């Protein structure tokens, strides 16, 4: 470890910092572990410190340390001739943290303006009695020559380092180049040659970009102002405009990565001496590395990278449960995003819901949180209040979190609170972090929106933004990310069998039917299930069908319905069953994503046009884990509760001798499918749902069963018509008026309560079925369900230690009613529309507490047909998604 010079250079300099209106100790200093002391330094003392530190660097004492500068000093003393012992100032400015902090204190702009640090250090060198400079040159050296023998020297081998050239002109693409450093050469000399400057002292070095631990830096040539006489150079540099567009030489891409002002073309390379070793450390920077750096700066990019699925993965839109989340967690992602855009760490705080608990403020430092998250005591260590007794596991009360994102200057940019309250701290802050990320993602797709629109755009999503500061912070993004290219997968076409809408209705959208291979095992992924697939994506050029592999994974697990993979892939997977495989093609995503994913072949790809190319996916379903609700229902009931519900409905349908049936909220058609397998009097069956994906699956199942007339499974030979409609059951559609029977199994709890009431009104007042069967979970039964299963260790632990309120069975449930709530809803409804209603259920026994697991209401229309107000004029609202009639089959697919 390096010995300290006589004075610690890192002290708070309160008096003078107040005078300058700046804070010397920003967070980054604290993160470096530099402890502020109470000592105060004046501006004069700071200059003295700077001079002292600089002189110290040229002492034999310093040369015996392992400072990253040592390698450069070794080069200096190995240099022959007039330049013996000369060190480029830029090297000292880039590698000595202490000097840097002092420069920043003298002039805060030094942080974003590397030439300014150089000018300050040159001035300090002139003030030092032991250090020499010469006017108009960017070298410094020691009056009394260094003793070369003190620096251990080793013979290097020649090396080759791949680097990138980032031209300042946005029209020119970035390109790779190779730095060939022979055993005798100084790597900075090679960089100087590539930049076209005379010698290595004219190369300016940025701070590290990308991760703090990396040695990736930008190299560019010194601006001419640095060669002015010292004081005028300082003046010019410190007044240099920081605005983006005023200077044509401004390198926007280099600035975007480093946060520093960089002019002219720049090289991006990972090379340098480190604390660990005086041997030269180097790594290749490839084109794919560059594009991955770009990707991780878009809000969902770190998620894609954390899943190592740049093309396939999407940031999920909902934080359902911790155990179903894969990849980095939302808060971590939000912290990374802020770090990458040089914003302050997001501040999470609980809102006071339960007044007996003080509001908590989680430490601003995510790093710290991440470490402690693996322990069961989770947040305690990080709470501002330090109240270690107030645990997640106590389970009293609920939490809402708010998150604030501040600029580096501590101006609030974004504020957002969670809509719902959560019983677990982590669920609450993960959800709110995800809400912000999701919004940022939307914003990044429309970065060019006018500033006036921004606050409305925030309000629309329940987020407060400061438009001026926000657009300032992301001002460069539209240029660097090339917003026009962000259109991700608009259309999707299928390679093989796609049933087209025919000529019946040209307006109907073309729904892909994927080329699915293998027998239907009947085990299909449904919303909320964890599904594991293998996939590979290739880039296909023109009609040649020569696929270049782009991205593939042997195992990729995700939650269906959470938006965790791109839409086409999810649509395909939800139509497949276990062990099936499928192929389909899509349009290209953005060029950035393709090049980021392509790895080794990025260079070759970047030289080619991607026009006329498309992506070919091949996917296989390896595992399907039922959603938690189903798992619970299956573990505790035999046959499974869902099957019991369907059987209950089938029995009632049979007894009723109904010939027409509509299944409201049919989902993927489990009831309709079963009806085909039972002999009933039904002639016409209809399903309605708002989920296009579920309807597609229902269509697939019904289609295959009905169109094979010889299918021995199809018992219900009388069926002459089957239709699936895409529409909301809260809207009336005259085509479904007066059916013999309506079913609505486990649907109402998926709607908001007011919508569920609306459905009740619409169905009994307008659709007017003779019989209506409605089922919904009985909330009072949840304790039994949730005690009886251990979906995963963590949730189990939680369940066992908690009393009411119990969780809903499914994250998509908007409510779960007690028997009393359900009875009052149904009874009111029945009396209003002249129906009678009886209550029943499945799972559990009648009259035994706490009632049935699924409660069922059976409504029957009273014979007096007075008040069913069929509105003859009301046109159909629903769109036919699929239709089958006994001798012809027509499909809108
Ligand atoms: N009845 C099916 C599906 C239950 S899941 C079964 O028992 O298996 C609930 C379904 O309700 C989902 O498919 C969802 O898309 C559908 N749904 C929710 N709100 C709806 C609405 N307003 N109109 C139509 N369907 C709706
Ligand atoms: Mg449900």
CSV table of N, CA and C in Angstrom, one decimal, residues 102 131 144 168 174 187 201 210 290 305 310 368 380 385 403 455 470 498 527 611 620 700 721 746 760 766 790 891:
chain,number,residue,atom,x,y,z
A,102,UNK,N,-8.1,16.9,-5.8
A,102,UNK,CA,-7.6,18.3,-5.5
A,102,UNK,C,-8.0,19.2,-6.7
A,131,UNK,N,9.9,20.1,-9.8
A,131,UNK,CA,9.4,19.6,-11.0
A,131,UNK,C,9.6,20.6,-12.2
A,144,UNK,N,16.2,16.8,-10.5
A,144,UNK,CA,17.2,15.8,-10.3
A,144,UNK,C,16.7,14.5,-10.8
A,168,UNK,N,-15.7,11.5,-34.1
A,168,UNK,CA,-16.5,12.5,-33.5
A,168,UNK,C,-17.7,12.8,-34.5
A,174,UNK,N,-18.5,3.5,-35.8
A,174,UNK,CA,-17.3,3.1,-35.0
A,174,UNK,C,-16.7,1.9,-35.7
A,187,UNK,N,3.0,1.8,-24.9
A,187,UNK,CA,1.7,1.7,-25.6
A,187,UNK,C,1.0,3.0,-25.9
A,201,UNK,N,2.7,12.5,-25.2
A,201,UNK,CA,2.3,13.6,-24.2
A,201,UNK,C,1.0,14.3,-24.7
A,210,UNK,N,-17.4,2.3,-18.5
A,210,UNK,CA,-18.0,1.0,-18.2
A,210,UNK,C,-17.8,0.8,-16.7
A,290,UNK,N,-18.7,-3.0,-27.5
A,290,UNK,CA,-19.2,-1.6,-27.7
A,290,UNK,C,-20.7,-1.6,-27.7
A,305,UNK,N,-29.0,-8.2,-20.6
A,305,UNK,CA,-27.7,-8.7,-20.4
A,305,UNK,C,-27.6,-9.6,-19.2
A,310,UNK,N,-30.0,-11.2,-25.2
A,310,UNK,CA,-30.2,-9.8,-25.6
A,310,UNK,C,-31.4,-9.7,-26.6
A,368,UNK,N,-24.4,-1.8,-1.1
A,368,UNK,CA,-24.5,-2.3,0.3
A,368,UNK,C,-25.8,-3.2,0.5
A,380,UNK,N,-32.5,-4.7,7.2
A,380,UNK,CA,-32.3,-4.0,8.5
A,380,UNK,C,-31.0,-3.2,8.5
A,385,UNK,N,-33.2,4.4,9.7
A,385,UNK,CA,-33.6,4.5,11.1
A,385,UNK,C,-32.8,3.5,12.0
A,403,UNK,N,-40.0,6.1,-4.9
A,403,UNK,CA,-38.6,6.2,-5.3
A,403,UNK,C,-38.4,7.5,-6.0
A,455,UNK,N,-44.2,15.9,-19.2
A,455,UNK,CA,-44.8,15.7,-17.9
A,455,UNK,C,-46.1,14.9,-18.1
A,470,UNK,N,-34.9,16.3,-16.9
A,470,UNK,CA,-34.9,14.9,-17.5
A,470,UNK,C,-34.4,15.0,-18.9
A,498,UNK,N,-49.6,-21.2,-42.2
A,498,UNK,CA,-50.3,-20.1,-41.5
A,498,UNK,C,-51.7,-20.0,-42.2
A,527,UNK,N,-50.7,-18.6,-18.5
A,527,UNK,CA,-50.3,-17.4,-17.8
A,527,UNK,C,-50.0,-17.7,-16.3
A,611,UNK,N,-30.3,-5.1,-44.6
A,611,UNK,CA,-31.6,-5.0,-45.3
A,611,UNK,C,-32.0,-6.4,-45.9
A,620,UNK,N,-38.0,-24.9,-28.3
A,620,UNK,CA,-38.5,-26.2,-27.8
A,620,UNK,C,-39.0,-26.0,-26.3
A,700,UNK,N,-56.6,-23.3,-31.4
A,700,UNK,CA,-55.8,-24.4,-31.9
A,700,UNK,C,-56.4,-25.7,-31.4
A,721,UNK,N,-71.7,-25.6,-34.6
A,721,UNK,CA,-71.0,-24.3,-34.7
A,721,UNK,C,-70.2,-24.0,-33.5
A,746,UNK,N,-64.1,-18.6,-12.9
A,746,UNK,CA,-62.9,-18.0,-12.4
A,746,UNK,C,-62.4,-16.8,-13.3
A,760,UNK,N,-71.9,-8.3,-14.2
A,760,UNK,CA,-73.1,-8.8,-13.7
A,760,UNK,C,-74.4,-8.2,-14.3
A,766,UNK,N,-78.8,-7.8,-20.4
A,766,UNK,CA,-78.7,-7.8,-21.9
A,766,UNK,C,-78.5,-9.1,-22.5
A,790,UNK,N,-46.0,-25.8,-0.2
A,790,UNK,CA,-44.8,-25.0,0.0
A,790,UNK,C,-44.3,-24.7,-1.4
A,891,UNK,N,-61.6,-19.5,-40.7
A,891,UNK,CA,-60.8,-19.0,-39.6
A,891,UNK,C,-60.3,-17.6,-39.9
